[in-house]
Coordinates of C-alpha atoms in Angstrom, one line a residue:
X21 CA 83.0 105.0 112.0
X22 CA 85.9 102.9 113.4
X23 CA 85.1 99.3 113.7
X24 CA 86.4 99.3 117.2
X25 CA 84.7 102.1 117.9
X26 CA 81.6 100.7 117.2
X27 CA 82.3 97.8 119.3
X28 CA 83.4 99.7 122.4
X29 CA 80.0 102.1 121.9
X30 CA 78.0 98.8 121.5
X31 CA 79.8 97.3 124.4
X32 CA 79.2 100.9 127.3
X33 CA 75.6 100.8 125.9
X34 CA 74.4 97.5 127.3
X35 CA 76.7 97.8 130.3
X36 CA 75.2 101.6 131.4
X37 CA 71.6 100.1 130.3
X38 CA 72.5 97.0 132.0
X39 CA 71.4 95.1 129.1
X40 CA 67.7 96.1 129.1
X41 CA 67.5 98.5 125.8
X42 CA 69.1 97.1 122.9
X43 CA 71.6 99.4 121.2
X44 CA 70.7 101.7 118.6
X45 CA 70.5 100.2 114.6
X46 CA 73.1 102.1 113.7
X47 CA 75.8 101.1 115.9
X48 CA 74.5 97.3 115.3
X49 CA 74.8 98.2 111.5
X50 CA 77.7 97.0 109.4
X51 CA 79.0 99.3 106.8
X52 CA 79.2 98.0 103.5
X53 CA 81.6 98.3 100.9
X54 CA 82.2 96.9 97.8
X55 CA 85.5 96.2 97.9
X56 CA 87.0 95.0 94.3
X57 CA 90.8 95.8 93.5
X58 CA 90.9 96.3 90.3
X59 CA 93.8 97.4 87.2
X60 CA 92.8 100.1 84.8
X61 CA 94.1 99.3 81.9
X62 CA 96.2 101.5 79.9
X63 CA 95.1 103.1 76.1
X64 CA 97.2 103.5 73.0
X65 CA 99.1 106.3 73.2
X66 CA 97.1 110.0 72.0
X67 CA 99.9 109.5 69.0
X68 CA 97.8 106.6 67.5
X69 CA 100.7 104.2 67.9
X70 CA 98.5 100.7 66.9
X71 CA 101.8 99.0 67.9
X72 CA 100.1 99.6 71.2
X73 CA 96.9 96.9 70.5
X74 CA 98.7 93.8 70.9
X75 CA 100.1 95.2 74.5
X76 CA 96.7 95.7 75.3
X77 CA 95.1 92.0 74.1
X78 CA 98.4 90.5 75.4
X79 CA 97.6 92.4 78.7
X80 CA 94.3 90.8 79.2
X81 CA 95.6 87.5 78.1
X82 CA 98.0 87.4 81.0
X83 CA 95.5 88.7 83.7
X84 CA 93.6 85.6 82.5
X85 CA 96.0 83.2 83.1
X86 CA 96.9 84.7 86.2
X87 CA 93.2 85.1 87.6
X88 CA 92.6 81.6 86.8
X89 CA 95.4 80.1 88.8
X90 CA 94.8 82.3 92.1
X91 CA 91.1 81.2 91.3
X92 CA 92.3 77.4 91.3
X93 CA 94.4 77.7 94.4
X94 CA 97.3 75.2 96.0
X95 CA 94.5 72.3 96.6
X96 CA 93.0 72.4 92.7
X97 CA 95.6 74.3 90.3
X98 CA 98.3 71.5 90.5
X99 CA 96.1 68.7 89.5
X100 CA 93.9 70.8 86.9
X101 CA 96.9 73.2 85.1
X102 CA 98.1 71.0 82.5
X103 CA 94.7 70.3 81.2
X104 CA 93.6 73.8 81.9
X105 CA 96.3 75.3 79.9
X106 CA 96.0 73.4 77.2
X107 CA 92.1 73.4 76.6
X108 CA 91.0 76.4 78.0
X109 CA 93.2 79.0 78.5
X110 CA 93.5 78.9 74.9
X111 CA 89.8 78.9 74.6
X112 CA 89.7 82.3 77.0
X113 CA 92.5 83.9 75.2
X114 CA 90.7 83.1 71.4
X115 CA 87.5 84.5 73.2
X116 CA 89.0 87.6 74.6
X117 CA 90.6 88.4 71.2
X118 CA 87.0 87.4 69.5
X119 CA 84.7 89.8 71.9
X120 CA 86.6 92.9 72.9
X121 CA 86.7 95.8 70.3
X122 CA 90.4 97.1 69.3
X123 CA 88.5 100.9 70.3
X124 CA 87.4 99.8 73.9
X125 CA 90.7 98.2 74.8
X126 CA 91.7 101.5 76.9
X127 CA 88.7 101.8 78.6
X128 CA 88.3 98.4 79.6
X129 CA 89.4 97.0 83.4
X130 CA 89.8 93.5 84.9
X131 CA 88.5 92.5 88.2
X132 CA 91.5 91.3 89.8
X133 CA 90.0 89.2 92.9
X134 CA 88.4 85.5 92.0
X135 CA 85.0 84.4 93.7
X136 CA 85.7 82.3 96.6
X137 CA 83.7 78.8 98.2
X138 CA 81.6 78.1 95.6
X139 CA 80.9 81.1 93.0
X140 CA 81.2 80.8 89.5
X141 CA 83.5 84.1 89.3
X142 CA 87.1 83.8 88.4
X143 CA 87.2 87.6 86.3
X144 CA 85.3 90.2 84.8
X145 CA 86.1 92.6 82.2
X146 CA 83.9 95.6 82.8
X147 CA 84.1 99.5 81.0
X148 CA 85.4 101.6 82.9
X149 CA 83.7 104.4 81.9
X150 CA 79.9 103.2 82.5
X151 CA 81.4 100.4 85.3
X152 CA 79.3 98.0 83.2
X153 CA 80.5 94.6 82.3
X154 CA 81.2 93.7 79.1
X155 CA 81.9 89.7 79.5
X156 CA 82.1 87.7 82.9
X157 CA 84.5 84.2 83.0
X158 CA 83.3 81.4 85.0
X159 CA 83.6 78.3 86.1
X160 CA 81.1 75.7 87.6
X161 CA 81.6 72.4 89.5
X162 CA 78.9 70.1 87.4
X163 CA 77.7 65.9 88.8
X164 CA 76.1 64.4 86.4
X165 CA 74.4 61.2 87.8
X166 CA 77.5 58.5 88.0
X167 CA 80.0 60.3 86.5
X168 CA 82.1 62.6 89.1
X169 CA 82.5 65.5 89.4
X170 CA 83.3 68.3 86.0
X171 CA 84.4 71.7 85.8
X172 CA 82.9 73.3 83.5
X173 CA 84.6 76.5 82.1
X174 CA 81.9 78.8 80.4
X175 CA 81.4 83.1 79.6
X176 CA 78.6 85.4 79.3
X177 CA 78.1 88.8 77.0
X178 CA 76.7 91.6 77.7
X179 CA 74.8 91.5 74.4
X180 CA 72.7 88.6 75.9
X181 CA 72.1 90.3 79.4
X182 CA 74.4 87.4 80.4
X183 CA 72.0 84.7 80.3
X184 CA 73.8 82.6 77.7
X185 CA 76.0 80.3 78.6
X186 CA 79.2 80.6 76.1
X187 CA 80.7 77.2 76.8
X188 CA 84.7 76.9 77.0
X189 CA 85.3 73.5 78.3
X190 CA 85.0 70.3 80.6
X191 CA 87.9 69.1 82.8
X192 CA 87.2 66.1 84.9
X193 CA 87.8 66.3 89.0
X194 CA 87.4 62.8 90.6
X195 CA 84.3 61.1 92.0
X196 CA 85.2 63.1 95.1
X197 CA 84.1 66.6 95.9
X198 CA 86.5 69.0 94.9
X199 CA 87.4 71.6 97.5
X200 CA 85.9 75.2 97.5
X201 CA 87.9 77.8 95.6
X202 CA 90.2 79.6 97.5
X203 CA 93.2 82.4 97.0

């Protein structure tokens, strides 16, 4: 039902009641939907080409790069990109060509939309097929006692249930709280 619609049926139910019975749950309830865009990524052609692989891996490199940037945002990219870029992208890219098998490549998708305020997310590659993930990239804002504030760029595998933490890289902030992720 329309969101509006809900609202306006809300809104003639307390007024006709005149406030004494509370409108029924289900106008009250909020639909929800799990709302991740998302890029399928394309298979070697049915001819076999494997002049096709390196597309793929080069593919996932550059969603990378770009999901970590809209992850940083205006506020933190700017002051974080040239260390980024040249101690953990390359990190990412090494890992992604390390843990993602030349025959899942075709099947494979990449969440397209960065956690926001404080989660870890910035992407997940996940099979399509089963809509399992495969490995997650994140990164956390660490204090340890006296030193300022770290981001600390890490991954988790499936073949651990994700509870390992696969460390990337640190890349100092300021003694100052950094701001919350946004895009």
């Amino acid at each position: 039902m329309h969101k509006w619609l809900k609202k306006t049926l809300v809104a003639l139910f307390s007024i006709i009641t005149l406030g004494m019975v509370a409108p029924p749950a289900s106008l009250l309830a909020e639909e929800r939907t799990r709302e991740i865009p998302e890029t399928v990524i394309p298979g070697p052609a049915s001819s076999g080409a494997q002049d096709a692989l390196p597309h793929d891996l080069d593919y996932f490199k550059e969603m990378a790069k770009g999901q970590t940037q809209l992850k940083f945002g205006s506020k933190i990219g700017p002051v974080i990109e040239q260390e980024f870029d040249s101690l953990i992208l390359p990190k990412i890219e090494e890992t992604i060509e390390k843990e993602l098998k030349p025959e899942e490549l075709r099947n494979l998708i990449i969440t397209e939309k960065p956690g926001t305020g404080r989660s870890e997310k910035i992407f997940h590659i996940y099979s399509g097929e089963t809509g399992k993930d495969v490995i997650r990239f994140h990164v956390r804002t660490d204090r340890p006692p006296g030193d300022g504030y770290w981001f600390n760029f890490h991954y988790h595998l499936a073949g651990d249930s994700f509870e390992k933490h696969h460390e990337l890289g640190r890349i100092y902030w300021d003694r100052n709280t950094p701001p919350a992720w946004t895009h």
